[in-house]
Short mmCIF file of C-alpha atoms and ligand atoms in Angstrom, two decimals:
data_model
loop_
_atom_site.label_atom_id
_atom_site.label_comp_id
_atom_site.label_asym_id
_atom_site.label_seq_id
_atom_site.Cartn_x
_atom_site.Cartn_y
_atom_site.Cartn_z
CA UNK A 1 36.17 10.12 4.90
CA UNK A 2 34.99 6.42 4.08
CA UNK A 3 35.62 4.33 1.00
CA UNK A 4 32.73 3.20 -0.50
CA UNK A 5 31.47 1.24 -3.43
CA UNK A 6 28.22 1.80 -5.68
CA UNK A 7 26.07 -1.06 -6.31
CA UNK A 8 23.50 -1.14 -9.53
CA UNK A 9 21.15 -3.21 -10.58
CA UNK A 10 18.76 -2.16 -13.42
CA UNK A 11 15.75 -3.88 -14.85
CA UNK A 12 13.66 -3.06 -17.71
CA UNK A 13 11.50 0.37 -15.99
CA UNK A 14 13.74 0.30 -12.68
CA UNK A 15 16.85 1.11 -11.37
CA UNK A 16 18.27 0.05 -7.64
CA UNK A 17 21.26 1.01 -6.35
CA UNK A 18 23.00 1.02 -3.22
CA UNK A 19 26.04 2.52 -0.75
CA UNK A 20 27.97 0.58 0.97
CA UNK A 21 31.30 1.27 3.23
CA UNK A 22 33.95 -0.71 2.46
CA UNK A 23 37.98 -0.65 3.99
CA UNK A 24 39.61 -1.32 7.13
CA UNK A 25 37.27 0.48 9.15
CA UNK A 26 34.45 -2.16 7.89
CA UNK A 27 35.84 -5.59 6.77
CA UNK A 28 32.65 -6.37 5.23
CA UNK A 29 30.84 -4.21 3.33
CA UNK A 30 28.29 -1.97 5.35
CA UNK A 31 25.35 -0.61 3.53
CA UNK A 32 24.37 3.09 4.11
CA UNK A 33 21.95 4.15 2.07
CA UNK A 34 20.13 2.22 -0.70
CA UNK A 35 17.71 3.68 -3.47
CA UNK A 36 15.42 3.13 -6.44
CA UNK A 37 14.19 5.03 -9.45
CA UNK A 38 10.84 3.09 -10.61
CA UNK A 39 9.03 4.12 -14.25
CA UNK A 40 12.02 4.37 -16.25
CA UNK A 41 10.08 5.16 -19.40
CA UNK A 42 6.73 6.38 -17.96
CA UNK A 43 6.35 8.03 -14.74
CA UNK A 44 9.67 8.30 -13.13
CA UNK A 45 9.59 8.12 -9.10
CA UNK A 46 12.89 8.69 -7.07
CA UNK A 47 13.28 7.38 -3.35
CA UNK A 48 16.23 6.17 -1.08
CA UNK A 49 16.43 4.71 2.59
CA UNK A 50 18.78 4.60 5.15
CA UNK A 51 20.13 1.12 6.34
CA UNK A 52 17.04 0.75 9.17
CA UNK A 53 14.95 1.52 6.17
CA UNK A 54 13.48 4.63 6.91
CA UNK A 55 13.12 7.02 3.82
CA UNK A 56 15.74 9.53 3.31
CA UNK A 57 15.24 11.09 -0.34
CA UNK A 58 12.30 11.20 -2.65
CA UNK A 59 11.23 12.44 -5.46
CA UNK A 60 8.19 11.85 -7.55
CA UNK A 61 7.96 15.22 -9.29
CA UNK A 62 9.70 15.39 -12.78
CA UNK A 63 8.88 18.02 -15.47
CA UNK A 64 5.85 17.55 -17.33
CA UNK A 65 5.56 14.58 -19.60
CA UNK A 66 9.15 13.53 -18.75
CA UNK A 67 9.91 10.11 -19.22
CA UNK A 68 13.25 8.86 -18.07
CA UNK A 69 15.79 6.77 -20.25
CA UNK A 70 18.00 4.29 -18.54
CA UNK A 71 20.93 6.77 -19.08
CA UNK A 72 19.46 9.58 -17.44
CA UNK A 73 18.32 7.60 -14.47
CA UNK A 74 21.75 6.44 -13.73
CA UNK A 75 22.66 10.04 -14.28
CA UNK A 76 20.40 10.78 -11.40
CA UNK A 77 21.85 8.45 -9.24
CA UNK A 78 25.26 9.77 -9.72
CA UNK A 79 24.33 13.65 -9.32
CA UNK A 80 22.92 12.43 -5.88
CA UNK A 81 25.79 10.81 -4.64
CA UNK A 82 27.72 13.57 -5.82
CA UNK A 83 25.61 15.57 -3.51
CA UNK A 84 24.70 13.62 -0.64
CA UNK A 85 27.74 11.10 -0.07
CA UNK A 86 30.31 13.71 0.32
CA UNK A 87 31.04 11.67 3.59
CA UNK A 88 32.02 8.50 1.29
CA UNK A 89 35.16 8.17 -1.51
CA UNK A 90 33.28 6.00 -4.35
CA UNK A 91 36.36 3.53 -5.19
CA UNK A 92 34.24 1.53 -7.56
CA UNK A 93 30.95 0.41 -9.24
CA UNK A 94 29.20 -2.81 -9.23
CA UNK A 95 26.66 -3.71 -11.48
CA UNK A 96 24.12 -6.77 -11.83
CA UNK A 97 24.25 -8.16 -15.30
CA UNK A 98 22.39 -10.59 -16.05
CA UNK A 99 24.15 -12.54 -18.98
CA UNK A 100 27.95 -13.50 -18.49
CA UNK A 101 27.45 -16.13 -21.80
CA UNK A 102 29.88 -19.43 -21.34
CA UNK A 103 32.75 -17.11 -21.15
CA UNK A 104 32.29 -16.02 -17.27
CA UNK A 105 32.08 -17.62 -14.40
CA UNK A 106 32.70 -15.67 -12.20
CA UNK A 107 32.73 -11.46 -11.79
CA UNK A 108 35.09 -9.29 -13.83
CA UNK A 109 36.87 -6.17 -14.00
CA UNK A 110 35.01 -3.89 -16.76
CA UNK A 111 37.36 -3.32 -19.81
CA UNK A 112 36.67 -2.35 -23.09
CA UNK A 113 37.02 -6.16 -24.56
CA UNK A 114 34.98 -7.46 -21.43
CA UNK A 115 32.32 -4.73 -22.43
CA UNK A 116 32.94 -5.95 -26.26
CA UNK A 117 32.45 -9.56 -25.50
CA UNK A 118 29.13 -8.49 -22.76
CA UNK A 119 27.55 -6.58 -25.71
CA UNK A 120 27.62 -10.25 -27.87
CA UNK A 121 25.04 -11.25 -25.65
CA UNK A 122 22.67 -9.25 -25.67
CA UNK A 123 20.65 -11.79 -27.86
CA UNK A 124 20.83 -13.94 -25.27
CA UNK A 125 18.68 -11.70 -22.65
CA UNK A 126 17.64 -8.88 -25.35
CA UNK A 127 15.30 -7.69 -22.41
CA UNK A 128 17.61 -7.11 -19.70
CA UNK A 129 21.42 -6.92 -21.31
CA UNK A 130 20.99 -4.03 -23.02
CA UNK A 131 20.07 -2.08 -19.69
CA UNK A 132 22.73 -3.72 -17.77
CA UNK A 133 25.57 -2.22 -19.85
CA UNK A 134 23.75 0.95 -20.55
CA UNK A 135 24.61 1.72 -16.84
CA UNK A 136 27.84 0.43 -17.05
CA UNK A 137 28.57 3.16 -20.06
CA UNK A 138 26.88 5.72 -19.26
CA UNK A 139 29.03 5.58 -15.44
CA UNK A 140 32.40 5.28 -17.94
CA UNK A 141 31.06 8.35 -19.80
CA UNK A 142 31.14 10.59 -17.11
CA UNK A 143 33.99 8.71 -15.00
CA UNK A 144 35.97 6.72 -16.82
CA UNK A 145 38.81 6.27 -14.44
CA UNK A 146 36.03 4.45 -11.79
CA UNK A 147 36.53 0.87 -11.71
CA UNK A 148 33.63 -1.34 -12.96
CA UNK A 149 33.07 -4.66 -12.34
CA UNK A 150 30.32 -7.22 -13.79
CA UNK A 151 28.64 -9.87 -11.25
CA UNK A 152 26.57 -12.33 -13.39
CA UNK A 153 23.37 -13.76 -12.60
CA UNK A 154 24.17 -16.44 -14.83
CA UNK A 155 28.01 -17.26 -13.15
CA UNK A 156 26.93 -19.08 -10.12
CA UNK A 157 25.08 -22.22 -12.10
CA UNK A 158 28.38 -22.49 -14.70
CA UNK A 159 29.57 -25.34 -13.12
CA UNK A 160 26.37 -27.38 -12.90
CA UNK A 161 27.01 -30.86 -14.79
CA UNK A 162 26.63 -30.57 -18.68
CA UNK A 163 23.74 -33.06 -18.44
CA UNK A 164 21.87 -29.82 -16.28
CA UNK A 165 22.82 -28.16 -18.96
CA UNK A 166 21.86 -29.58 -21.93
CA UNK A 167 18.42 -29.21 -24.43
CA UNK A 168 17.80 -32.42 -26.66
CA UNK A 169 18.59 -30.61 -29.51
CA UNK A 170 20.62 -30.71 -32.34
CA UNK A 171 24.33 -30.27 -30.94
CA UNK A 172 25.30 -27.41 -33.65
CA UNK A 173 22.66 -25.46 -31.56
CA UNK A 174 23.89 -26.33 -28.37
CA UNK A 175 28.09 -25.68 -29.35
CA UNK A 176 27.38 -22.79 -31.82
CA UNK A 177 24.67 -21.20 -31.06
CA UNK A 178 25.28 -21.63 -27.03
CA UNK A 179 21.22 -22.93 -26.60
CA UNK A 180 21.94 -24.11 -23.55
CA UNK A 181 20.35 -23.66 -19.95
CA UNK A 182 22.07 -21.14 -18.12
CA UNK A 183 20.01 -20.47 -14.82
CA UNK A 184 19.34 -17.16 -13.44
CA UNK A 185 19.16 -14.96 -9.73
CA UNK A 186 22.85 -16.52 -9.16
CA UNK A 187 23.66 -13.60 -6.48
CA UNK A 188 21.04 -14.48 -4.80
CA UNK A 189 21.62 -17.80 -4.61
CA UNK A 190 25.16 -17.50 -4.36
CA UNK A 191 24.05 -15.20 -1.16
CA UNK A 192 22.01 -17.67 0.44
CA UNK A 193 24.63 -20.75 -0.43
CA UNK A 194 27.34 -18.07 1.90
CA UNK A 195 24.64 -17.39 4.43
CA UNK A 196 23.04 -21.32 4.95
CA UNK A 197 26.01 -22.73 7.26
CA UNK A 198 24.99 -19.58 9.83
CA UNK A 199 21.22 -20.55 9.87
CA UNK A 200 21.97 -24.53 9.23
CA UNK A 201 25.48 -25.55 9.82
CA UNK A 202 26.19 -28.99 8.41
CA UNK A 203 22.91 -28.79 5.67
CA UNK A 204 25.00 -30.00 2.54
CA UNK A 205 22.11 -30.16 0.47
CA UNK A 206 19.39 -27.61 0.37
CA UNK A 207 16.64 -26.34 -2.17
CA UNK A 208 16.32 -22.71 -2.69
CA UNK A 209 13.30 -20.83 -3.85
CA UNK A 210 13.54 -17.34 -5.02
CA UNK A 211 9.80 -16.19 -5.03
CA UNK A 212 9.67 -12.12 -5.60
CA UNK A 213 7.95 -10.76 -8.82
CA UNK A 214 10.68 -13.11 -11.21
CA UNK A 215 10.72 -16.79 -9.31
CA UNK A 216 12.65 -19.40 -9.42
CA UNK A 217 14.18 -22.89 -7.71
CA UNK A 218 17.70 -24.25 -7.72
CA UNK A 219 19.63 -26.92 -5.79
CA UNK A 220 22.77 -26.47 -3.78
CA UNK A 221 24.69 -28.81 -2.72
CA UNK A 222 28.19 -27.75 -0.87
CA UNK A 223 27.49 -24.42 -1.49
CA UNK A 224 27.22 -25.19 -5.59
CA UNK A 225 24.15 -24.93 -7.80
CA UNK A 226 23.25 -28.47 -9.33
CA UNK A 227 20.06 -27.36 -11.34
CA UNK A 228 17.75 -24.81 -11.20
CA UNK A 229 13.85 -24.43 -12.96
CA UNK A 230 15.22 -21.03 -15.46
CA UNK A 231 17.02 -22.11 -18.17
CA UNK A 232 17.73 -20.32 -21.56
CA UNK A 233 15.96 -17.32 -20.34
CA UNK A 234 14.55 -16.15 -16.84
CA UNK A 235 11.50 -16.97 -18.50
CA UNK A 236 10.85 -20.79 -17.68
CA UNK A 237 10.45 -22.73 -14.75
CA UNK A 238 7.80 -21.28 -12.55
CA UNK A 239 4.92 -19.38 -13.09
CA UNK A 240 5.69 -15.67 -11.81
CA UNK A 241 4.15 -12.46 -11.61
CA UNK A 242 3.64 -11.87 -15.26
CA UNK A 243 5.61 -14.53 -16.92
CA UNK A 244 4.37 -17.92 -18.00
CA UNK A 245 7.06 -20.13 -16.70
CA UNK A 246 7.97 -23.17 -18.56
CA UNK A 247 5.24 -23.92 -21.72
CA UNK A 248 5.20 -26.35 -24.03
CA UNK A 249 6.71 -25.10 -26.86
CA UNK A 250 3.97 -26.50 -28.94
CA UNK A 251 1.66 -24.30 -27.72
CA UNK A 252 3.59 -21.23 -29.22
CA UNK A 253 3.71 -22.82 -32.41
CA UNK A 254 0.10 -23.55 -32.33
CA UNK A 255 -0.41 -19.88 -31.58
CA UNK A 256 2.00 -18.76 -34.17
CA UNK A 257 0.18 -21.17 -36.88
CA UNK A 258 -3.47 -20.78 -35.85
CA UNK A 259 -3.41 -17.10 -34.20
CA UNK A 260 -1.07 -15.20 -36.30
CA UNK A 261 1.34 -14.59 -33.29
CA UNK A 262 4.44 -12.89 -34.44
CA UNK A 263 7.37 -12.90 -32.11
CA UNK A 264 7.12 -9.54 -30.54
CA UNK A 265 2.99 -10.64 -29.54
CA UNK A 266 4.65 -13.92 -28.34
CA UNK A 267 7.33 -12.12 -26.34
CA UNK A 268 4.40 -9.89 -24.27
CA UNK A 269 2.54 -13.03 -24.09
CA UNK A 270 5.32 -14.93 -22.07
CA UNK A 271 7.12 -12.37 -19.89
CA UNK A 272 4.09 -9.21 -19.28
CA UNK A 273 1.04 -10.40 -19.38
CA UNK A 274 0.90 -14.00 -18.01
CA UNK A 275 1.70 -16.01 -14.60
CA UNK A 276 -0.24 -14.64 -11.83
CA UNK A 277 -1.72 -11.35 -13.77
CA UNK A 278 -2.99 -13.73 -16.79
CA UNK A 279 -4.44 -16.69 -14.50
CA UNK A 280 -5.85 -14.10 -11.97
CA UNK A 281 -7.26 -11.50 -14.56
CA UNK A 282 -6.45 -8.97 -11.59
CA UNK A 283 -2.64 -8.21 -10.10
CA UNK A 284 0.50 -9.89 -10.40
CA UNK A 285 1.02 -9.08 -6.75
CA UNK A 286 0.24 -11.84 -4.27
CA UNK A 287 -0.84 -9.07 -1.92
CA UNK A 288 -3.60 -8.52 -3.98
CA UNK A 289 -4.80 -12.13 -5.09
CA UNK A 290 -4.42 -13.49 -1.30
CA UNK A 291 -6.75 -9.97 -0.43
CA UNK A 292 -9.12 -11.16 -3.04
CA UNK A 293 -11.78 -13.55 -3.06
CA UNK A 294 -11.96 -13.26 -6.58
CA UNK A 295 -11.79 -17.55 -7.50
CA UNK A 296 -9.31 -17.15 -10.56
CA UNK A 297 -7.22 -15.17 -7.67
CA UNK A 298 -7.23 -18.31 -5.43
CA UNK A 299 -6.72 -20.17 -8.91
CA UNK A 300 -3.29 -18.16 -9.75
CA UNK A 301 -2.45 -19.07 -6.13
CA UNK A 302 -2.94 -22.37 -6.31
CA UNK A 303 -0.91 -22.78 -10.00
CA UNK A 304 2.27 -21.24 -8.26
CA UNK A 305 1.95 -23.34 -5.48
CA UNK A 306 1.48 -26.56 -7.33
CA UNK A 307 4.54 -25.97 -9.79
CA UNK A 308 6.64 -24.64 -6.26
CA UNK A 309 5.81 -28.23 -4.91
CA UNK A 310 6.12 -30.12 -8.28
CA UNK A 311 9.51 -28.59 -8.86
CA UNK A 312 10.74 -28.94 -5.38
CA UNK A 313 10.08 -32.90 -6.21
CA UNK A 314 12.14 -32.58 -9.37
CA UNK A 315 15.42 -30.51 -7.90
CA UNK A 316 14.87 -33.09 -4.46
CA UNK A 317 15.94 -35.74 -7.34
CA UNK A 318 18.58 -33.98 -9.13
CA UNK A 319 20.20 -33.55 -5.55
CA UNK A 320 19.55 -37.08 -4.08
CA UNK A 321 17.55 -36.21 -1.33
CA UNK A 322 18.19 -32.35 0.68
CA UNK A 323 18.70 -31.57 4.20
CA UNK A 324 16.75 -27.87 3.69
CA UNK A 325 14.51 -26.19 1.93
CA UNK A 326 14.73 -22.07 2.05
CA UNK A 327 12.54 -19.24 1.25
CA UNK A 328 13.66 -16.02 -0.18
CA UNK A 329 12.74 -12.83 -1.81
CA UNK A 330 9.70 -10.79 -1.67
CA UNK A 331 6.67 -13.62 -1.80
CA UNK A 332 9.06 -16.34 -0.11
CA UNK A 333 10.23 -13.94 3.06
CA UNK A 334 6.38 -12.58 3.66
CA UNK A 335 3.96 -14.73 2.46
CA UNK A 336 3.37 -17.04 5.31
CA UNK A 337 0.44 -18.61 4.20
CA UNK A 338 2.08 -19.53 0.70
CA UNK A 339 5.07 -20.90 3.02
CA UNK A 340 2.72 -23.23 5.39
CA UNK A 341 1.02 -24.78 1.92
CA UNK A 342 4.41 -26.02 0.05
CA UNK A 343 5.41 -27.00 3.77
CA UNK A 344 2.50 -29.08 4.18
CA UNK A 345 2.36 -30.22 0.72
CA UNK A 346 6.09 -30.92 1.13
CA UNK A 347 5.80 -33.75 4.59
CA UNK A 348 6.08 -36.46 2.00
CA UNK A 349 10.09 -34.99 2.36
CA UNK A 350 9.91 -35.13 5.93
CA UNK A 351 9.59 -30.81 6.21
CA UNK A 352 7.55 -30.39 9.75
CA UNK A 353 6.14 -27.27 9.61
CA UNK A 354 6.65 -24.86 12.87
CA UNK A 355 3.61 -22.64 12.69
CA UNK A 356 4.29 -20.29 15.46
CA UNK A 357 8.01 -19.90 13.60
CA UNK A 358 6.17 -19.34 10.47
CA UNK A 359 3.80 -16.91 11.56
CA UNK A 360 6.94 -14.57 12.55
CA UNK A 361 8.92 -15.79 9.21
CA UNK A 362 11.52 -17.57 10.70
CA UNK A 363 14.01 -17.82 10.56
CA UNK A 364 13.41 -21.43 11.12
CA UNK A 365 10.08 -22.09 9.81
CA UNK A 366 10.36 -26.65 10.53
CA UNK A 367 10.15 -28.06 14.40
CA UNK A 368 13.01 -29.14 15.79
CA UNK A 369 12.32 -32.90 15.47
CA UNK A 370 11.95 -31.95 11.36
CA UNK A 371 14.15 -34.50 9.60
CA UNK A 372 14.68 -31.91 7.01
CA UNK A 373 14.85 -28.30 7.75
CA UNK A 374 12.75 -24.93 6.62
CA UNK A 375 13.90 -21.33 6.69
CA UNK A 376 13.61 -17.82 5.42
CA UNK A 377 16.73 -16.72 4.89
CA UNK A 378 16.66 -12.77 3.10
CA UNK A 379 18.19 -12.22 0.30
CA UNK A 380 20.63 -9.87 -0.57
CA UNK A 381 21.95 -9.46 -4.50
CA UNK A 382 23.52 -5.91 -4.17
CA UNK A 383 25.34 -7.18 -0.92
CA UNK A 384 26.69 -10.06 -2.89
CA UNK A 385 27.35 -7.78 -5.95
CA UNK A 386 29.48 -5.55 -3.23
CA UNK A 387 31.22 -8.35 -1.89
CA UNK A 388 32.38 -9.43 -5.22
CA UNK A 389 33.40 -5.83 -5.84
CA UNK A 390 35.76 -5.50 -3.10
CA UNK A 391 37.34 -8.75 -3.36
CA UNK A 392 38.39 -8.38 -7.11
CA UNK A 393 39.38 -4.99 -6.38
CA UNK A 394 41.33 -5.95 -3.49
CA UNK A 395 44.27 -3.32 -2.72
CA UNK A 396 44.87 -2.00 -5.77
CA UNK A 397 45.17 1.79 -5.63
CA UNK A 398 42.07 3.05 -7.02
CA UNK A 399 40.96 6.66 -8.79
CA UNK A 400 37.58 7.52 -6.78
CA UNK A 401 34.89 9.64 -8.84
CA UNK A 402 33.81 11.68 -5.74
P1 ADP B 501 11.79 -8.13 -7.47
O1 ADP B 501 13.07 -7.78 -6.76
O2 ADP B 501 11.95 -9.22 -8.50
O3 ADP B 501 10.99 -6.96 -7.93
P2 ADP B 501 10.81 -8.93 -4.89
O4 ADP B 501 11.72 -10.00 -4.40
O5 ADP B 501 10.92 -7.59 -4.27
O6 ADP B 501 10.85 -8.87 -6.46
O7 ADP B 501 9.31 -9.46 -4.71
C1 ADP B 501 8.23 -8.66 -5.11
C2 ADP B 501 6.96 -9.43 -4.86
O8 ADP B 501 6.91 -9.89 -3.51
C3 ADP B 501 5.71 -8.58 -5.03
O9 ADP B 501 5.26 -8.60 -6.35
C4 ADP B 501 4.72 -9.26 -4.12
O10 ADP B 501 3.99 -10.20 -4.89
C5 ADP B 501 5.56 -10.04 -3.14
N1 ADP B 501 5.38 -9.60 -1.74
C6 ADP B 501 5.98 -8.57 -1.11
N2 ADP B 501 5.54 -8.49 0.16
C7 ADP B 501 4.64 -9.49 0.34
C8 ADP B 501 3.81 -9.94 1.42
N3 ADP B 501 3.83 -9.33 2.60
N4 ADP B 501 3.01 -11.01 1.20
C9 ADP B 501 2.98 -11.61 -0.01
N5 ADP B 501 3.74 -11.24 -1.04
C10 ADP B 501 4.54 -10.20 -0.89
#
């Protein structure tokens, strides 16, 4: 029998989760199996894969006209590790949350006033909180001696300098009502920062971009985040898959004033039906618009890329020069051809693009003569999010669930 922990991470219609053995046996987490319900509200589908990745559960029939709830999806994903882990002693859960306010800065242990004080910000990120700790309940429900802990996505930018920080507003908004910039994908960037000395020892300074379906850019430098493009919400900076990035916040007054926009139109606007699916008119996949020769496709390409360069320039700034730039997520670890364009658009930085490197993504992607470095490093959130578990665990004796 192995000790295990539980890793979650849900999003608005999905759910992830993942397995990995933990204890003496396996000093660092070791993931077994990881899984994902998608259509959590529509048309729920079910699948999990082994650590090679090959598919070992799936499910994509559900009673007719089902449509899943958050709770009942977690639900799911505990009656099948009830079933199928029986191998593996679940000592605790980790969950993504995306919101840890000013108060954390680092993870925590779930209690009832740490839950108490995570429900206060919900208005800060009404879209994703609410999910977050939905899972975090509905686990307590049904085993509330399981240890829970929170890993923020907000913790790993808390110390950037308050100048990072700060709107130009009117400081009773920024000390009362927290408007601040907090920065977002933090595991994954905290994952990277613990992974770059591997791939570049002795890179101090490096740009990371996070390009998957929600994209963003922040500076390290020793393994700290400096500044990155998201601020109050995970919707500015870049242009993503269906959010706008950062907008002039004229132009929703203008629409407000001129179009009768109310917030909830305004909200769809920004985060579902802009980026690369409102420029493009056809996918927010890049799959699709770099298969298309639709020209608004090659447009939507071209608009990512631009702000990927133009915000490279800005965070190059912030950080006094950088000594590596690195890819990650879904777009950044695939899309080679994306990759060869902010390279090349980048040589102004001194990036020297290895095109036989790129081709096979990496994981050096710059020649060897490149005064500053390229690479696609994967990311890993839920192996961050186990990491974090185990360590503020440590050796305390634990109640496992199954
Ligand atoms: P998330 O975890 O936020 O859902 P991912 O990091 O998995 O996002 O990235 C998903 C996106 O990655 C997809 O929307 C798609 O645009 C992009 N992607 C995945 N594979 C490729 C590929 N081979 N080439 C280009 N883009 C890809």
């Amino acid at each position: 029998m192995k000790n295990g922990v539980v890793v979650i991470n849900t999003g608005s219609s999905s759910l992830k989760f993942a397995v990995f053995a933990t204890g003496d046996a396996a000093p660092e987490p070791t993931l077994l199996f990881k899984g994902r319900i998608e259509g959590i509200g529509s048309d729920p589908a079910f699948e999990v894969k082994g650590a090679d990745g090959a598919t070992i559960a799936e499910r994509t029939e559900w009673p007719r006209g089902s449509t899943l709830t958050h709770v009942c999806a977690i639900r799911h994903v505990l009656e099948y590790l009830d079933k199928n882990a029986e191998r593996i002693r679940i000592m605790a859960a980790g969950h993504r949350v995306v919101h840890g306010g000013l108060v954390y800065s680092g993870p925590v242990r779930v209690s009832e006033e740490v839950l108490a004080a995570l429900e206060t910000f919900v208005p800060l990120a009404p879209l994703h909180q609410p999910h977050n700790l939905a899972a975090i309940k509905a686990i307590h429900d049904l085993y509330p001696a399981l240890p829970q802990v929170a890993c923020f996505d907000t913790a790993f930018h808390s110390g950037q300098a308050r100048v990072a920080k700060l709107f130009a507003l009117p400081r009773d908004l920024t000390e009362q009502a927290a408007i601040r910039r907090y920065g977002f994908h933090g595991l994954s960037y905290e994952y990277i920062a613990m992974r770059l000395p591997d791939f570049a020892p002795g890179a101090r300074r490096a740009v990371v971009a996070h390009l998957g379906s929600g994209a963003s850019m922040c500076a390290i430098r020793d393994g700290k985040s400096l500044d990155s493009t998201m601020g109050f919400t995970a919707v500015d900076g870049l242009p993503m898959g269906t959010r706008t990035g950062a907008l002039d916040p004229g132009v929703i007054l203008h629409l407000m004033q001129e179009y009768r926009y109310d917030a909830e139109a305004i909200e769809t606007l920004l985060y579902k039906e802009s980026g690369l699916l409102g420029v493009s008119g056809i996918s927010n996949d890049m799959r699709d618009l770099a298969g298309s020769d639709d020209p608004n496709a090659a447009e939507a390409i071209d608009l990512f890329i631009y702000h990927i360069t133009k915000n490279l320039g800005a965070l190059v700034a912030a950080s006094g020069g950088i000594d590596a730039l690195v890819f990650t997520a879904g777009i950044g670890e695939n899309d080679r051809g994306l990759r060869a364009r902010v390279c090349e658009d980048a040589s102004w930085l001194g990036i020297r693009l290895d095109t036989a490197a790129n081709a096979t993504n990496g994981p050096r992607i710059s020649t060897l003569d490149s005064p500053v470095s390229a690479w696609v490093i994967p990311t890993d959130e839920e192996r961050m999010i186990a990491l974090h578990t185990v360590r503020l665990m440590g050796d305390r004796p634990l109640t496992p669930f199954c």
